[in-house]
């Protein structure tokens, strides 16, 4: 389990910057996939090749039959699956940390501008922190929301891909007996698998957990889409275009905000100049 500690700590940091459904997904990932895989599956699948026995003495036949029955070990397949579906979340975490770092520097610049010349920062572009508060709590909106939705879409595609890949490679059920006729086997030989029932239990458990994770990602994706649509409708409802209140483009709106901020800070600039002259 030591090799999963780093991934677990990184995923734990993502919880602060996720929705409620995203936190449930992370719990399912860590408890029902990583812990189960490390605690039980490694012991069950540890003997898969050594106890794969065929009723022949032909050298190489047993290895060839095992390779045909299991192109990749279930255990390694699940490890690859967990790492793959975790990667988009870690990329999103990197984006969040980058945004937090930018806004931390922005707050320091605002504080410095207030101490020295209060309008200097505003004249450079009217940029203010909008994705986090003073305590570092992230508000998922704007580019963070787009990054989060992209993260969900990639996870959905990966989950579907791995479920289909498992079905294509192994199927969803192991049989106690495999019939093999590949070279260099002299004829059709019977090969027998160790503990097929116990392994089937793990296969179905991991499959159900993968489906639950896929369902959570889909629910979260539609939840965020519906929330965004409702926010857009509410903003449109709050601002009614009339001859008195014409439509305002984003560019003109930003200019008006900048002019308003300059109007607010001009008296303060005058006070500072009079104080410096005196």
Short mmCIF file of C-alpha atoms in Angstrom, two decimals:
data_model
loop_
_atom_site.label_atom_id
_atom_site.label_comp_id
_atom_site.label_asym_id
_atom_site.label_seq_id
_atom_site.Cartn_x
_atom_site.Cartn_y
_atom_site.Cartn_z
CA UNK A 1 0.00 0.00 0.00
CA UNK A 2 2.98 2.32 0.34
CA UNK A 3 3.07 3.04 -3.39
CA UNK A 4 -0.51 4.40 -3.23
CA UNK A 5 0.24 6.93 -0.44
CA UNK A 6 1.44 9.67 -2.80
CA UNK A 7 -1.62 9.32 -5.03
CA UNK A 8 -3.87 9.29 -1.96
CA UNK A 9 -2.37 12.51 -0.59
CA UNK A 10 -2.73 14.27 -3.94
CA UNK A 11 -6.35 13.16 -4.32
CA UNK A 12 -7.06 14.33 -0.77
CA UNK A 13 -6.03 17.87 -1.80
CA UNK A 14 -8.55 17.80 -4.66
CA UNK A 15 -11.46 17.32 -2.22
CA UNK A 16 -11.31 20.98 -1.14
CA UNK A 17 -11.72 22.10 -4.74
CA UNK A 18 -14.51 19.70 -5.83
CA UNK A 19 -18.28 19.59 -5.65
CA UNK A 20 -20.13 17.29 -3.24
CA UNK A 21 -20.53 14.66 -5.94
CA UNK A 22 -16.84 14.96 -6.77
CA UNK A 23 -15.97 14.29 -3.12
CA UNK A 24 -18.13 11.15 -3.19
CA UNK A 25 -16.32 10.03 -6.36
CA UNK A 26 -12.94 10.49 -4.67
CA UNK A 27 -14.14 8.45 -1.68
CA UNK A 28 -15.31 5.64 -3.95
CA UNK A 29 -12.00 5.74 -5.81
CA UNK A 30 -9.83 5.60 -2.70
CA UNK A 31 -11.85 3.22 -0.49
CA UNK A 32 -13.47 0.82 -2.94
CA UNK A 33 -10.74 0.72 -5.58
CA UNK A 34 -7.33 1.58 -4.16
CA UNK A 35 -7.78 0.05 -0.70
CA UNK A 36 -9.53 -3.10 -1.96
CA UNK A 37 -6.95 -3.55 -4.70
CA UNK A 38 -4.06 -3.18 -2.28
CA UNK A 39 -5.55 -5.16 0.60
CA UNK A 40 -7.22 -8.13 -1.08
CA UNK A 41 -6.79 -8.37 -4.82
CA UNK A 42 -3.00 -8.68 -4.73
CA UNK A 43 -3.27 -11.81 -2.56
CA UNK A 44 -6.01 -13.37 -4.67
CA UNK A 45 -4.23 -12.76 -7.98
CA UNK A 46 -0.71 -13.45 -6.78
CA UNK A 47 -0.77 -17.07 -8.00
CA UNK A 48 -2.45 -16.54 -11.36
CA UNK A 49 0.45 -17.73 -13.53
CA UNK A 50 2.15 -20.18 -11.16
CA UNK A 51 -1.10 -22.09 -10.61
CA UNK A 52 -2.24 -22.00 -14.23
CA UNK A 53 -1.73 -25.70 -15.04
CA UNK A 54 -2.17 -27.46 -18.39
CA UNK A 55 -2.30 -31.25 -18.93
CA UNK A 56 0.78 -31.37 -21.16
CA UNK A 57 4.54 -31.60 -20.75
CA UNK A 58 5.33 -29.75 -23.97
CA UNK A 59 7.83 -26.96 -23.18
CA UNK A 60 6.39 -23.49 -23.73
CA UNK A 61 2.80 -24.67 -24.22
CA UNK A 62 1.68 -23.57 -20.77
CA UNK A 63 3.16 -20.08 -21.13
CA UNK A 64 1.60 -19.58 -24.56
CA UNK A 65 -1.81 -20.70 -23.32
CA UNK A 66 -1.61 -18.38 -20.32
CA UNK A 67 -0.68 -15.45 -22.55
CA UNK A 68 -3.67 -16.21 -24.78
CA UNK A 69 -6.06 -16.49 -21.85
CA UNK A 70 -4.77 -13.35 -20.09
CA UNK A 71 -3.15 -10.81 -22.46
CA UNK A 72 -2.64 -8.58 -19.41
CA UNK A 73 -2.98 -9.42 -15.75
CA UNK A 74 -6.26 -8.28 -14.17
CA UNK A 75 -4.27 -6.72 -11.36
CA UNK A 76 -2.11 -4.63 -13.69
CA UNK A 77 -5.17 -3.74 -15.75
CA UNK A 78 -6.91 -2.33 -12.65
CA UNK A 79 -3.78 -0.45 -11.58
CA UNK A 80 -3.59 1.13 -15.04
CA UNK A 81 -7.31 1.93 -14.84
CA UNK A 82 -7.00 3.68 -11.45
CA UNK A 83 -3.98 5.72 -12.53
CA UNK A 84 -5.65 6.70 -15.81
CA UNK A 85 -8.95 7.86 -14.28
CA UNK A 86 -7.04 9.74 -11.55
CA UNK A 87 -4.81 11.65 -13.98
CA UNK A 88 -7.47 14.17 -15.22
CA UNK A 89 -8.28 15.00 -11.59
CA UNK A 90 -4.60 15.59 -10.84
CA UNK A 91 -4.32 17.84 -13.92
CA UNK A 92 -7.32 19.82 -12.63
CA UNK A 93 -5.59 20.10 -9.24
CA UNK A 94 -2.53 21.53 -10.97
CA UNK A 95 -4.73 24.11 -12.72
CA UNK A 96 -6.38 25.08 -9.42
CA UNK A 97 -3.01 25.51 -7.69
CA UNK A 98 -1.82 27.65 -10.61
CA UNK A 99 -4.89 29.89 -10.34
CA UNK A 100 -4.51 30.17 -6.56
CA UNK A 101 -0.88 31.19 -7.01
CA UNK A 102 -1.86 33.84 -9.56
CA UNK A 103 -4.54 35.28 -7.29
CA UNK A 104 -2.23 35.26 -4.29
CA UNK A 105 0.23 37.41 -6.25
CA UNK A 106 -2.70 39.56 -7.39
CA UNK A 107 -3.77 40.22 -3.79
CA UNK A 108 -0.23 41.11 -2.82
CA UNK A 109 -0.07 43.54 -5.76
CA UNK A 110 -3.39 45.12 -4.72
CA UNK A 111 -2.18 45.52 -1.15
CA UNK A 112 1.06 47.09 -2.35
CA UNK A 113 -0.82 49.42 -4.67
CA UNK A 114 -3.09 50.52 -1.84
CA UNK A 115 -0.09 51.34 0.31
CA UNK A 116 1.83 53.24 -2.38
CA UNK A 117 -0.47 54.51 -5.12
CA UNK A 118 -3.98 53.10 -4.97
CA UNK A 119 -4.94 53.50 -8.63
CA UNK A 120 -1.80 52.09 -10.24
CA UNK A 121 -3.09 48.52 -10.22
CA UNK A 122 -6.50 49.48 -11.58
CA UNK A 123 -5.03 51.32 -14.58
CA UNK A 124 -3.20 48.19 -15.71
CA UNK A 125 -6.33 46.18 -16.51
CA UNK A 126 -8.77 46.15 -13.62
CA UNK A 127 -7.97 42.57 -12.60
CA UNK A 128 -9.16 41.28 -9.25
CA UNK A 129 -9.22 37.82 -7.63
CA UNK A 130 -12.47 36.10 -8.58
CA UNK A 131 -11.80 32.37 -8.17
CA UNK A 132 -10.84 32.31 -4.47
CA UNK A 133 -11.32 34.24 -1.25
CA UNK A 134 -8.81 35.32 1.36
CA UNK A 135 -8.94 31.87 3.01
CA UNK A 136 -8.10 30.09 -0.25
CA UNK A 137 -11.56 28.60 -0.81
CA UNK A 138 -12.10 28.07 -4.53
CA UNK A 139 -15.24 29.12 -6.37
CA UNK A 140 -15.70 26.82 -9.38
CA UNK A 141 -16.59 29.23 -12.16
CA UNK A 142 -15.18 30.62 -15.39
CA UNK A 143 -12.06 28.84 -16.59
CA UNK A 144 -12.01 26.64 -13.48
CA UNK A 145 -15.51 25.43 -14.31
CA UNK A 146 -14.46 24.70 -17.90
CA UNK A 147 -11.40 22.85 -16.63
CA UNK A 148 -13.54 20.86 -14.18
CA UNK A 149 -16.06 19.89 -16.88
CA UNK A 150 -13.24 18.85 -19.22
CA UNK A 151 -11.83 16.74 -16.39
CA UNK A 152 -15.23 15.03 -16.01
CA UNK A 153 -15.56 14.36 -19.74
CA UNK A 154 -12.11 12.75 -19.92
CA UNK A 155 -12.89 10.58 -16.88
CA UNK A 156 -16.19 9.46 -18.42
CA UNK A 157 -14.45 8.47 -21.65
CA UNK A 158 -11.70 6.62 -19.75
CA UNK A 159 -14.18 4.72 -17.56
CA UNK A 160 -16.20 3.63 -20.60
CA UNK A 161 -13.01 2.70 -22.46
CA UNK A 162 -11.68 0.54 -19.64
CA UNK A 163 -15.01 -1.23 -19.11
CA UNK A 164 -15.19 -2.07 -22.81
CA UNK A 165 -11.50 -3.01 -22.80
CA UNK A 166 -12.01 -5.43 -19.93
CA UNK A 167 -14.89 -7.07 -21.76
CA UNK A 168 -12.83 -7.34 -24.96
CA UNK A 169 -9.71 -8.73 -23.24
CA UNK A 170 -11.15 -11.13 -20.66
CA UNK A 171 -14.92 -10.93 -20.59
CA UNK A 172 -16.62 -10.42 -17.23
CA UNK A 173 -16.38 -14.03 -16.02
CA UNK A 174 -13.49 -16.45 -15.61
CA UNK A 175 -13.92 -20.16 -16.36
CA UNK A 176 -12.25 -22.88 -14.36
CA UNK A 177 -11.14 -24.64 -17.57
CA UNK A 178 -9.59 -23.23 -20.75
CA UNK A 179 -9.05 -25.20 -23.95
CA UNK A 180 -5.89 -24.19 -25.79
CA UNK A 181 -4.56 -25.34 -29.17
CA UNK A 182 -1.88 -22.73 -29.88
CA UNK A 183 1.62 -23.56 -31.05
CA UNK A 184 3.77 -25.25 -29.65
CA UNK A 185 1.04 -27.33 -28.00
CA UNK A 186 0.89 -30.73 -29.81
CA UNK A 187 -2.92 -30.85 -29.65
CA UNK A 188 -5.83 -29.31 -27.80
CA UNK A 189 -4.90 -29.17 -24.14
CA UNK A 190 -6.98 -28.40 -21.08
CA UNK A 191 -5.70 -25.68 -18.76
CA UNK A 192 -7.07 -25.04 -15.29
CA UNK A 193 -7.26 -21.80 -13.35
CA UNK A 194 -6.71 -21.44 -9.62
CA UNK A 195 -9.61 -20.13 -7.47
CA UNK A 196 -11.88 -18.98 -10.33
CA UNK A 197 -14.89 -18.28 -8.08
CA UNK A 198 -12.98 -15.99 -5.74
CA UNK A 199 -11.45 -14.16 -8.69
CA UNK A 200 -14.88 -13.73 -10.29
CA UNK A 201 -16.08 -12.04 -7.11
CA UNK A 202 -13.27 -9.49 -7.39
CA UNK A 203 -13.89 -8.98 -11.11
CA UNK A 204 -17.55 -8.20 -10.57
CA UNK A 205 -16.81 -6.02 -7.55
CA UNK A 206 -14.32 -3.90 -9.50
CA UNK A 207 -16.74 -3.75 -12.43
CA UNK A 208 -19.60 -2.53 -10.22
CA UNK A 209 -17.33 0.10 -8.64
CA UNK A 210 -16.26 1.27 -12.12
CA UNK A 211 -19.93 1.59 -13.13
CA UNK A 212 -20.72 3.54 -9.94
CA UNK A 213 -17.80 5.88 -10.66
CA UNK A 214 -19.04 6.35 -14.22
CA UNK A 215 -22.55 7.12 -12.94
CA UNK A 216 -21.21 9.68 -10.44
CA UNK A 217 -19.24 11.40 -13.19
CA UNK A 218 -22.30 11.56 -15.43
CA UNK A 219 -24.51 12.91 -12.63
CA UNK A 220 -21.91 15.55 -11.73
CA UNK A 221 -21.49 16.55 -15.38
CA UNK A 222 -25.23 17.09 -15.90
CA UNK A 223 -25.52 18.81 -12.51
CA UNK A 224 -22.86 21.37 -13.46
CA UNK A 225 -24.40 21.88 -16.91
CA UNK A 226 -27.88 22.47 -15.43
CA UNK A 227 -26.46 24.82 -12.79
CA UNK A 228 -24.61 26.84 -15.44
CA UNK A 229 -27.71 27.08 -17.64
CA UNK A 230 -29.79 28.25 -14.66
CA UNK A 231 -27.20 30.91 -13.80
CA UNK A 232 -27.26 32.19 -17.39
CA UNK A 233 -31.07 32.28 -17.40
CA UNK A 234 -31.14 34.13 -14.07
CA UNK A 235 -28.67 36.74 -15.33
CA UNK A 236 -30.71 37.17 -18.49
CA UNK A 237 -33.90 37.50 -16.44
CA UNK A 238 -32.33 40.08 -14.12
CA UNK A 239 -31.22 42.27 -17.03
CA UNK A 240 -34.14 43.11 -19.33
CA UNK A 241 -33.21 44.95 -22.53
CA UNK A 242 -35.37 48.06 -23.01
CA UNK A 243 -34.83 51.44 -24.76
CA UNK A 244 -33.73 52.75 -21.35
CA UNK A 245 -31.44 49.78 -20.56
CA UNK A 246 -29.94 48.68 -23.90
CA UNK A 247 -27.90 45.50 -24.30
CA UNK A 248 -24.32 45.80 -23.06
CA UNK A 249 -21.53 43.72 -24.54
CA UNK A 250 -18.88 42.19 -22.30
CA UNK A 251 -16.22 44.54 -23.71
CA UNK A 252 -18.30 47.65 -22.99
CA UNK A 253 -19.27 46.28 -19.60
CA UNK A 254 -15.61 45.78 -18.65
CA UNK A 255 -14.83 49.34 -19.78
CA UNK A 256 -17.65 50.70 -17.63
CA UNK A 257 -16.40 48.76 -14.64
CA UNK A 258 -12.90 50.20 -15.13
CA UNK A 259 -14.27 53.76 -15.46
CA UNK A 260 -16.33 53.25 -12.32
CA UNK A 261 -13.32 51.99 -10.39
CA UNK A 262 -11.22 54.93 -11.60
CA UNK A 263 -14.01 57.31 -10.57
CA UNK A 264 -14.01 55.80 -7.10
CA UNK A 265 -10.23 56.01 -6.71
CA UNK A 266 -9.71 59.53 -8.12
CA UNK A 267 -10.56 61.27 -4.81
CA UNK A 268 -8.07 59.02 -3.06
CA UNK A 269 -5.40 59.91 -5.62
CA UNK A 270 -6.08 63.60 -5.01
CA UNK A 271 -5.68 63.14 -1.29
CA UNK A 272 -2.38 61.31 -1.79
CA UNK A 273 -1.03 64.03 -4.11
CA UNK A 274 -1.96 66.82 -1.67
CA UNK A 275 -0.40 64.87 1.17
CA UNK A 276 2.84 64.35 -0.79
CA UNK A 277 3.02 68.03 -1.82
CA UNK A 278 2.58 69.13 1.76
#
